[in-house]
mmCIF file of C-alpha atoms in Angstrom:
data_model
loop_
_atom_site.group_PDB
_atom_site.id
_atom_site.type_symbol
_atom_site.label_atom_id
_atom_site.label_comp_id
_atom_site.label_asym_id
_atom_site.label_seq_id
_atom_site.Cartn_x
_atom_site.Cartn_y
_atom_site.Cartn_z
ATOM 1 C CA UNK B 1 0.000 0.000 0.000
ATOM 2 C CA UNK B 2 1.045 3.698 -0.620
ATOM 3 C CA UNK B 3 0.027 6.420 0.763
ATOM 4 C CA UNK B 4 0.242 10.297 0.228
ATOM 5 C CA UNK B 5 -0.437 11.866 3.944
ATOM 6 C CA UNK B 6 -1.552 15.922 3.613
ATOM 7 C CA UNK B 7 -1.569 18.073 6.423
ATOM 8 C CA UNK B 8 -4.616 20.220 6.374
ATOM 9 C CA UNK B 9 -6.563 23.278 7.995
ATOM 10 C CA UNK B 10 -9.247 21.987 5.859
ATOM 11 C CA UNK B 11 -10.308 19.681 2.632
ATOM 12 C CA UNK B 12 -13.291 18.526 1.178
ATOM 13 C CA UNK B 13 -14.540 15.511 -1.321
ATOM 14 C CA UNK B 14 -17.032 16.154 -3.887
ATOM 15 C CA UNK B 15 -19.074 13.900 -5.927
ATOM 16 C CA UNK B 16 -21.401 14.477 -9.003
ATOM 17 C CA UNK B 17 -21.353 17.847 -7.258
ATOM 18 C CA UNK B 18 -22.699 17.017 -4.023
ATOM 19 C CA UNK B 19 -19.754 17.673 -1.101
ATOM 20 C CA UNK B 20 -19.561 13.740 0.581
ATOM 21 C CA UNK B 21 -16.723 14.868 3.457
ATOM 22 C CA UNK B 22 -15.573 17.939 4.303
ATOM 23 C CA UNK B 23 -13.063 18.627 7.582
ATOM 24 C CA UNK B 24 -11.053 21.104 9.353
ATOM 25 C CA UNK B 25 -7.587 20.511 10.820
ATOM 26 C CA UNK B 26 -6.246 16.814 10.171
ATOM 27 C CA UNK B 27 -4.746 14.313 7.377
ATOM 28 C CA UNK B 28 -6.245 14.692 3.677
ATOM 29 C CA UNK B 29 -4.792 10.913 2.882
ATOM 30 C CA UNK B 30 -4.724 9.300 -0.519
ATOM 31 C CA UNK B 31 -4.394 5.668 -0.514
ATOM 32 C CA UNK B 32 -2.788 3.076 -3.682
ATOM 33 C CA UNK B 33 -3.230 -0.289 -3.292
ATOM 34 C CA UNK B 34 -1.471 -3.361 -5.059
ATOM 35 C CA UNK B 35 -2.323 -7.000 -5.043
ATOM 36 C CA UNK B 36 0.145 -8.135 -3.047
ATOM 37 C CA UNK B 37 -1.490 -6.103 -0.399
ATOM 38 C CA UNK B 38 -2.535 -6.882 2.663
ATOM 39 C CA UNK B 39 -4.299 -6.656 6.113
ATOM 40 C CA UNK B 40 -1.177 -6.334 8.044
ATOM 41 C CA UNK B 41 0.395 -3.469 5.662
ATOM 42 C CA UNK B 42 -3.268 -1.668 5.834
ATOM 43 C CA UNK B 43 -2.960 -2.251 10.218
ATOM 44 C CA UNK B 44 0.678 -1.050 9.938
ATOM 45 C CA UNK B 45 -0.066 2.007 8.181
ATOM 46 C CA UNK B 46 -2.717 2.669 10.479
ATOM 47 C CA UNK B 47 -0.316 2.633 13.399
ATOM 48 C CA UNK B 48 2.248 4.818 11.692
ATOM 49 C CA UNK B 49 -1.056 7.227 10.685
ATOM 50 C CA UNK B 50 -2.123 7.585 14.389
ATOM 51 C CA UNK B 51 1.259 8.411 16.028
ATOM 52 C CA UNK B 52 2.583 10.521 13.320
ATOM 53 C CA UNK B 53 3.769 13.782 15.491
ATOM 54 C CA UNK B 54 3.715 16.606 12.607
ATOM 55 C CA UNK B 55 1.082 18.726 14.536
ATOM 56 C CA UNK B 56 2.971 21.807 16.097
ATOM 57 C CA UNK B 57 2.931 22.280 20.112
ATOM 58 C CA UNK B 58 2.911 25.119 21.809
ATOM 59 C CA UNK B 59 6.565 25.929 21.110
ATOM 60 C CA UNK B 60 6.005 25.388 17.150
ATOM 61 C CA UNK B 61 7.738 22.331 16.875
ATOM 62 C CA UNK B 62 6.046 19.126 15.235
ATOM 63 C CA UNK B 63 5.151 17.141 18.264
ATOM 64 C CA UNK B 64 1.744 16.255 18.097
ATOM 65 C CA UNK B 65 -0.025 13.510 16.686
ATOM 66 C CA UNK B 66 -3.456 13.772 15.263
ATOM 67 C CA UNK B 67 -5.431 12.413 18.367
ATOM 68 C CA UNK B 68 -3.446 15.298 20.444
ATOM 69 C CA UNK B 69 -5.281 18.084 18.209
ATOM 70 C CA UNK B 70 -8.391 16.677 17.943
ATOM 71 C CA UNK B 71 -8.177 16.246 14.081
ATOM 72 C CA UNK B 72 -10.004 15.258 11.308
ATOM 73 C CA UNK B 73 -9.594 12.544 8.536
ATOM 74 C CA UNK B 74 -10.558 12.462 5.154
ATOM 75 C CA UNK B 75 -9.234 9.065 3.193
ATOM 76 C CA UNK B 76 -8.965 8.541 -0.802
ATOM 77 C CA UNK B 77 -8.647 5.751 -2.333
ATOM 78 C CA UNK B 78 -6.352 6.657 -5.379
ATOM 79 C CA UNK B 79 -5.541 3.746 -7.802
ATOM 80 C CA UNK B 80 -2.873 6.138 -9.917
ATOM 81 C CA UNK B 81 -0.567 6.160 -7.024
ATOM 82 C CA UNK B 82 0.398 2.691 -8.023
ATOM 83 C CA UNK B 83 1.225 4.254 -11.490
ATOM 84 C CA UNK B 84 4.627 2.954 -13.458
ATOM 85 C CA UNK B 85 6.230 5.748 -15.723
ATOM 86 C CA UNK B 86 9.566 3.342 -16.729
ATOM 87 C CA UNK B 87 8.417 2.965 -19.930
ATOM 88 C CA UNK B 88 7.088 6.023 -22.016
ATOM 89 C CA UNK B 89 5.384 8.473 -21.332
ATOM 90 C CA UNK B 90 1.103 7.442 -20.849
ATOM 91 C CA UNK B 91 1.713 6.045 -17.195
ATOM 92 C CA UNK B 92 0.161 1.992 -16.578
ATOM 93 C CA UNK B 93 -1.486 1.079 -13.976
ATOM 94 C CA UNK B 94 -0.886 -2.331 -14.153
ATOM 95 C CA UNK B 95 0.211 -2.681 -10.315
ATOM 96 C CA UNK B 96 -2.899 -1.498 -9.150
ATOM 97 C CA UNK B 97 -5.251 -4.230 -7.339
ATOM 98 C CA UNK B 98 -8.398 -5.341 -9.153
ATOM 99 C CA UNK B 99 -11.478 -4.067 -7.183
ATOM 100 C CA UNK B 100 -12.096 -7.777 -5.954
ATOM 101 C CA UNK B 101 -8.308 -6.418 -3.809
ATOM 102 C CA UNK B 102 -8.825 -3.280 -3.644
ATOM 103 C CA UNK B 103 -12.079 -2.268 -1.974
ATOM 104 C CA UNK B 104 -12.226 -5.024 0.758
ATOM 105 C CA UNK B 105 -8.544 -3.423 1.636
ATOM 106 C CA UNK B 106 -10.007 -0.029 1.693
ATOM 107 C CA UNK B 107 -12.682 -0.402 3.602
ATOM 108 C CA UNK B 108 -10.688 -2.608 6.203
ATOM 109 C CA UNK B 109 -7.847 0.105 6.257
ATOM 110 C CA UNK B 110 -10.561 2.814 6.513
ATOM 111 C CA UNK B 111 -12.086 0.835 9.506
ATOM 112 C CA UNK B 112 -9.336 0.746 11.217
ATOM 113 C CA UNK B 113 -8.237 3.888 11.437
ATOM 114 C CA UNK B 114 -11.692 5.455 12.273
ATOM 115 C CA UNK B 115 -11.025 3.003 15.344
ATOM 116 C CA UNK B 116 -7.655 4.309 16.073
ATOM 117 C CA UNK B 117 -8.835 7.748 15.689
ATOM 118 C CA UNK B 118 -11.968 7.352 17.858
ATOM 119 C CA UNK B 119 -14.282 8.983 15.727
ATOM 120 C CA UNK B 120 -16.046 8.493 12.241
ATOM 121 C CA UNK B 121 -13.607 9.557 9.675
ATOM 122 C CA UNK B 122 -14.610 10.665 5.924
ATOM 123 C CA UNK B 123 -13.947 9.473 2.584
ATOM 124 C CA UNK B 124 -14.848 9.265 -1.093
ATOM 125 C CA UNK B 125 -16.238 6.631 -2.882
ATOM 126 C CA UNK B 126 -14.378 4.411 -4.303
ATOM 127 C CA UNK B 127 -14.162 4.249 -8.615
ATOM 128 C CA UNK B 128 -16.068 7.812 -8.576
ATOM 129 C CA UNK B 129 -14.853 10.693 -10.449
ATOM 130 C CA UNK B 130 -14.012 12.652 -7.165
ATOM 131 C CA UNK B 131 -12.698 16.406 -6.604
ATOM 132 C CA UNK B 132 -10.963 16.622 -3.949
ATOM 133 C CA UNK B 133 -9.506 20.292 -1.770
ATOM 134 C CA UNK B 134 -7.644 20.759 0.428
ATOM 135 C CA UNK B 135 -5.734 23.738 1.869
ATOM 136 C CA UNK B 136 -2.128 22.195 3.011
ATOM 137 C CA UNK B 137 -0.788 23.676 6.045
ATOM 138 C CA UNK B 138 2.718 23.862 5.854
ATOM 139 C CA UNK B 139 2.822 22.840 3.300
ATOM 140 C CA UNK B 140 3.260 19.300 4.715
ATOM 141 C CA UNK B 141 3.188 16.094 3.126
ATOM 142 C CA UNK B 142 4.326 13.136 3.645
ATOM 143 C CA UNK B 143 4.839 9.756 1.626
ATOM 144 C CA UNK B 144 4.531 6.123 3.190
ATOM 145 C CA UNK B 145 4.919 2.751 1.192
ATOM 146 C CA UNK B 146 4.493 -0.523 3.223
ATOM 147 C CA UNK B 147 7.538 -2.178 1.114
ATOM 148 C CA UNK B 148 9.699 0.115 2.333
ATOM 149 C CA UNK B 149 9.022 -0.689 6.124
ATOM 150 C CA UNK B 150 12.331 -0.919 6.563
#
């Protein structure tokens, strides 16, 4: 699984023109999966999620994690992060998971961390032509792929 992790003051998910999640402060995260994905990447990702400490504390240093500040998730899923560019220049998608992969793993991954946050989290829908905002605050972003746990 990869994931792109914004840091927001606020984003939003719309849908045929009809706004499906909006939040305030929090994470803005897109999610790629692959088929060799799993349960245990989407759980370790989830862990990594919850303690990530790029919230500032009183002193302006990133400290805080997301359950500190009280924040907000919105999740993604996002099939062109899986995108290969090697060859060409029309990117494949060839390592992306077939939706029989793909959508169980989202919604586990999606369950789980409205469980590690403690409250209902938002998302899109997944296959829908989505727009997404945001406003990054920051700008902050940060990258995480479960085969590079190491």
């Amino acid at each position: 699984m990869r994931i792109v992790i914004q840091k927001v003051t606020q984003a939003s998910v719309t849908i045929n023109g009809k706004v499906k999640a909006a939040i305030g402060k929090g994470y803005l995260i897109l999610v790629g999966i692959e088929s060799a994905d799993t349960e245990e990447d989407a759980a370790w990702l989830v862990k990594k999620i919850i303690g990530l400490r790029i919230f500032e504390d009183e002193n302006g240093v990133m400290n805080l994690s997301i359950n500190q500040v009280g924040g907000d998730i919105i999740v993604v899923s996002q099939f062109t992060l899986m995108a290969s560019y090697k060859k060409g220049n029309r990117p494949s998608w060839l390592r992306a998971a077939p939706h029989e992969i793909s959508i169980p793993l989202y919604e586990s991954f999606c369950r789980q961390l409205q469980e590690a946050l403690g409250k209902p989290i938002g998302t899109g829908e997944f296959g829908a032509m989505m727009q997404v905002a945001l406003v990054n605050d920051g700008p902050t972003t940060i990258c995480m792929d479960t085969k590079n746990k190491e």
